[in-house]
PDB file of C-alpha atoms in Angstrom:
ATOM      1  CA  MET A   1     -10.959  -6.220   8.378  1.00  0.00           C
ATOM      2  CA  PRO A   2      -7.279  -6.846   9.046  1.00  0.00           C
ATOM      3  CA  SER A   3      -6.342  -9.698  11.319  1.00  0.00           C
ATOM      4  CA  LYS A   4      -4.772  -7.314  13.845  1.00  0.00           C
ATOM      5  CA  PRO A   5      -5.797  -3.766  14.704  1.00  0.00           C
ATOM      6  CA  VAL A   6      -3.589  -0.989  13.414  1.00  0.00           C
ATOM      7  CA  ASP A   7      -2.242   1.560  15.878  1.00  0.00           C
ATOM      8  CA  PRO A   8      -2.278   4.915  14.031  1.00  0.00           C
ATOM      9  CA  HIS A   9       0.767   6.127  15.980  1.00  0.00           C
ATOM     10  CA  GLU A  10       2.706   2.998  15.024  1.00  0.00           C
ATOM     11  CA  VAL A  11       1.776   3.431  11.351  1.00  0.00           C
ATOM     12  CA  ARG A  12       2.768   7.081  11.372  1.00  0.00           C
ATOM     13  CA  ALA A  13       6.111   6.362  13.062  1.00  0.00           C
ATOM     14  CA  ALA A  14       6.904   3.500  10.659  1.00  0.00           C
ATOM     15  CA  VAL A  15       6.162   5.564   7.573  1.00  0.00           C
ATOM     16  CA  GLU A  16       7.852   8.657   8.970  1.00  0.00           C
ATOM     17  CA  ALA A  17      11.046   6.591   9.311  1.00  0.00           C
ATOM     18  CA  VAL A  18      11.190   6.110   5.518  1.00  0.00           C
ATOM     19  CA  LEU A  19      10.231   9.650   4.451  1.00  0.00           C
ATOM     20  CA  PRO A  20      13.856  10.823   4.020  1.00  0.00           C
ATOM     21  CA  TRP A  21      14.367   7.959   1.548  1.00  0.00           C
ATOM     22  CA  LEU A  22      11.206   8.881  -0.346  1.00  0.00           C
ATOM     23  CA  THR A  23      12.380  12.474  -0.713  1.00  0.00           C
ATOM     24  CA  GLY A  24      15.860  11.428  -1.827  1.00  0.00           C
ATOM     25  CA  ASP A  25      17.563  12.677   1.319  1.00  0.00           C
ATOM     26  CA  ALA A  26      18.681   9.242   2.558  1.00  0.00           C
ATOM     27  CA  ASP A  27      19.640   5.798   1.359  1.00  0.00           C
ATOM     28  CA  GLN A  28      17.113   2.989   1.310  1.00  0.00           C
ATOM     29  CA  PRO A  29      16.209   2.078   4.889  1.00  0.00           C
ATOM     30  CA  ALA A  30      17.035  -1.277   6.426  1.00  0.00           C
ATOM     31  CA  ARG A  31      14.745  -4.097   5.337  1.00  0.00           C
ATOM     32  CA  PRO A  32      12.841  -4.356   8.671  1.00  0.00           C
ATOM     33  CA  VAL A  33      12.160  -0.600   8.653  1.00  0.00           C
ATOM     34  CA  LEU A  34      10.921  -0.680   5.075  1.00  0.00           C
ATOM     35  CA  ALA A  35       8.849  -3.803   5.720  1.00  0.00           C
ATOM     36  CA  ALA A  36       7.118  -2.209   8.708  1.00  0.00           C
ATOM     37  CA  ALA A  37       6.213   0.909   6.737  1.00  0.00           C
ATOM     38  CA  VAL A  38       4.795  -1.127   3.851  1.00  0.00           C
ATOM     39  CA  ARG A  39       2.880  -3.609   5.991  1.00  0.00           C
ATOM     40  CA  LEU A  40       1.358  -1.054   8.323  1.00  0.00           C
ATOM     41  CA  SER A  41       0.355   1.313   5.534  1.00  0.00           C
ATOM     42  CA  LEU A  42      -1.242  -1.567   3.604  1.00  0.00           C
ATOM     43  CA  ARG A  43      -3.163  -2.581   6.708  1.00  0.00           C
ATOM     44  CA  THR A  44      -4.336   1.019   6.977  1.00  0.00           C
ATOM     45  CA  LEU A  45      -5.661   0.784   3.407  1.00  0.00           C
ATOM     46  CA  GLU A  46      -7.388  -2.448   4.392  1.00  0.00           C
ATOM     47  CA  LEU A  47      -9.127  -0.612   7.254  1.00  0.00           C
ATOM     48  CA  LEU A  48     -10.126   2.337   5.074  1.00  0.00           C
ATOM     49  CA  ALA A  49     -11.592   0.116   2.353  1.00  0.00           C
ATOM     50  CA  PRO A  50     -12.836  -3.110   3.933  1.00  0.00           C
ATOM     51  CA  GLY A  51     -13.702  -5.912   1.581  1.00  0.00           C
ATOM     52  CA  ARG A  52     -12.104  -8.636  -0.482  1.00  0.00           C
ATOM     53  CA  SER A  53     -12.602  -7.681  -4.116  1.00  0.00           C
ATOM     54  CA  VAL A  54      -9.116  -6.197  -4.771  1.00  0.00           C
ATOM     55  CA  GLU A  55      -5.777  -7.666  -3.850  1.00  0.00           C
ATOM     56  CA  VAL A  56      -2.981  -5.119  -3.377  1.00  0.00           C
ATOM     57  CA  ARG A  57       0.476  -6.676  -3.573  1.00  0.00           C
ATOM     58  CA  VAL A  58       3.754  -5.067  -2.569  1.00  0.00           C
ATOM     59  CA  PRO A  59       6.342  -7.818  -2.880  1.00  0.00           C
ATOM     60  CA  PRO A  60       8.283  -8.989  -1.043  1.00  0.00           C
ATOM     61  CA  PHE A  61       6.602  -7.544   2.028  1.00  0.00           C
ATOM     62  CA  ALA A  62       2.829  -7.907   1.985  1.00  0.00           C
ATOM     63  CA  ALA A  63      -0.461  -8.282   0.194  1.00  0.00           C
ATOM     64  CA  VAL A  64      -3.908  -7.323   1.438  1.00  0.00           C
ATOM     65  CA  GLN A  65      -7.426  -7.722   0.180  1.00  0.00           C
ATOM     66  CA  CYS A  66      -9.655  -4.685   0.339  1.00  0.00           C
ATOM     67  CA  VAL A  67     -12.520  -2.813  -1.350  1.00  0.00           C
ATOM     68  CA  ALA A  68     -16.120  -3.918  -1.070  1.00  0.00           C
ATOM     69  CA  GLY A  69     -17.528  -6.104  -3.811  1.00  0.00           C
ATOM     70  CA  PRO A  70     -17.487  -9.725  -4.908  1.00  0.00           C
ATOM     71  CA  ARG A  71     -15.228 -11.784  -2.701  1.00  0.00           C
ATOM     72  CA  HIS A  72     -12.292 -13.575  -4.242  1.00  0.00           C
ATOM     73  CA  THR A  73     -11.639 -17.089  -2.913  1.00  0.00           C
ATOM     74  CA  ARG A  74      -9.391 -19.110  -5.267  1.00  0.00           C
ATOM     75  CA  GLY A  75      -6.602 -18.606  -7.758  1.00  0.00           C
ATOM     76  CA  THR A  76      -5.575 -15.223  -9.097  1.00  0.00           C
ATOM     77  CA  PRO A  77      -8.118 -12.584  -8.133  1.00  0.00           C
ATOM     78  CA  PRO A  78      -9.819 -10.635 -10.923  1.00  0.00           C
ATOM     79  CA  ASN A  79      -8.786  -7.271  -9.425  1.00  0.00           C
ATOM     80  CA  VAL A  80      -5.086  -6.958  -8.637  1.00  0.00           C
ATOM     81  CA  VAL A  81      -2.834  -4.007  -7.932  1.00  0.00           C
ATOM     82  CA  GLU A  82       0.901  -4.640  -7.716  1.00  0.00           C
ATOM     83  CA  THR A  83       3.831  -2.324  -7.175  1.00  0.00           C
ATOM     84  CA  ASP A  84       7.227  -2.058  -5.532  1.00  0.00           C
ATOM     85  CA  PRO A  85       7.710  -0.821  -1.938  1.00  0.00           C
ATOM     86  CA  ARG A  86       8.924   2.662  -2.863  1.00  0.00           C
ATOM     87  CA  THR A  87       6.052   3.322  -5.256  1.00  0.00           C
ATOM     88  CA  TRP A  88       3.506   2.029  -2.743  1.00  0.00           C
ATOM     89  CA  LEU A  89       4.846   4.289  -0.012  1.00  0.00           C
ATOM     90  CA  GLU A  90       4.919   7.294  -2.347  1.00  0.00           C
ATOM     91  CA  LEU A  91       1.267   6.589  -3.192  1.00  0.00           C
ATOM     92  CA  ALA A  92       0.394   5.969   0.463  1.00  0.00           C
ATOM     93  CA  VAL A  93       1.676   9.393   1.560  1.00  0.00           C
ATOM     94  CA  GLY A  94       0.553  11.334  -1.502  1.00  0.00           C
ATOM     95  CA  ARG A  95       3.975  12.020  -2.983  1.00  0.00           C
ATOM     96  CA  LEU A  96       2.864  10.243  -6.170  1.00  0.00           C
ATOM     97  CA  GLY A  97      -0.563  10.326  -7.774  1.00  0.00           C
ATOM     98  CA  TRP A  98      -2.384   7.194  -8.920  1.00  0.00           C
ATOM     99  CA  ALA A  99      -2.709   8.351 -12.546  1.00  0.00           C
ATOM    100  CA  GLN A 100       0.986   9.227 -12.743  1.00  0.00           C
ATOM    101  CA  ALA A 101       2.021   5.879 -11.245  1.00  0.00           C
ATOM    102  CA  LEU A 102      -0.061   4.076 -13.874  1.00  0.00           C
ATOM    103  CA  ALA A 103       1.220   6.286 -16.708  1.00  0.00           C
ATOM    104  CA  ASP A 104       4.828   5.645 -15.648  1.00  0.00           C
ATOM    105  CA  ALA A 105       4.143   1.885 -15.379  1.00  0.00           C
ATOM    106  CA  ARG A 106       5.148   1.916 -11.724  1.00  0.00           C
ATOM    107  CA  VAL A 107       1.872   0.189 -10.827  1.00  0.00           C
ATOM    108  CA  THR A 108       0.016  -2.597 -12.567  1.00  0.00           C
ATOM    109  CA  ALA A 109      -3.714  -2.620 -12.000  1.00  0.00           C
ATOM    110  CA  SER A 110      -6.077  -5.126 -13.546  1.00  0.00           C
ATOM    111  CA  GLY A 111      -9.801  -5.501 -13.119  1.00  0.00           C
ATOM    112  CA  SER A 112     -12.729  -3.136 -12.954  1.00  0.00           C
ATOM    113  CA  ARG A 113     -12.312  -2.418  -9.221  1.00  0.00           C
ATOM    114  CA  ALA A 114      -8.525  -1.986  -9.196  1.00  0.00           C
ATOM    115  CA  ASP A 115      -8.568   1.828  -9.247  1.00  0.00           C
ATOM    116  CA  LEU A 116      -7.314   3.002  -5.835  1.00  0.00           C
ATOM    117  CA  SER A 117      -7.263   6.708  -6.706  1.00  0.00           C
ATOM    118  CA  THR A 118     -10.134   7.593  -4.368  1.00  0.00           C
ATOM    119  CA  LEU A 119      -8.480   5.761  -1.454  1.00  0.00           C
ATOM    120  CA  LEU A 120      -5.063   7.396  -1.656  1.00  0.00           C
ATOM    121  CA  PRO A 121      -3.198   8.784   0.144  1.00  0.00           C
ATOM    122  CA  VAL A 122      -3.788   6.738   3.295  1.00  0.00           C
ATOM    123  CA  LEU A 123      -1.509   9.022   5.366  1.00  0.00           C
ATOM    124  CA  ARG A 124      -0.698  12.699   5.188  1.00  0.00           C
ATOM    125  CA  PHE A 125       2.480  14.363   6.423  1.00  0.00           C
TER     126      PHE A 125
END
């Protein structure tokens, strides 16, 4: 469970603010706008898939632990997903599929539980 509750309206507004960038209709948003969209959408994933067996990292903005299973407590977790902010947001809203992101090497996923395909997208527009 995330440390703070996630307001669905706040998440939607934050991600909606970056949609023109994701579609190529605008320049990259300001860092605080991008950070909010990434952090809130990751926290939404955390709510949808509670647990601590997979760590999802989107540097430089956030990392969350999610997905039920063995809990990770020290060092590098055995199940890690890492990607850049744009790729994460494209996955989060369904503009990019999990398999395609892996095939294009836009996501690294290691470990037997690191497949997020059944959890994505976390938001629909």
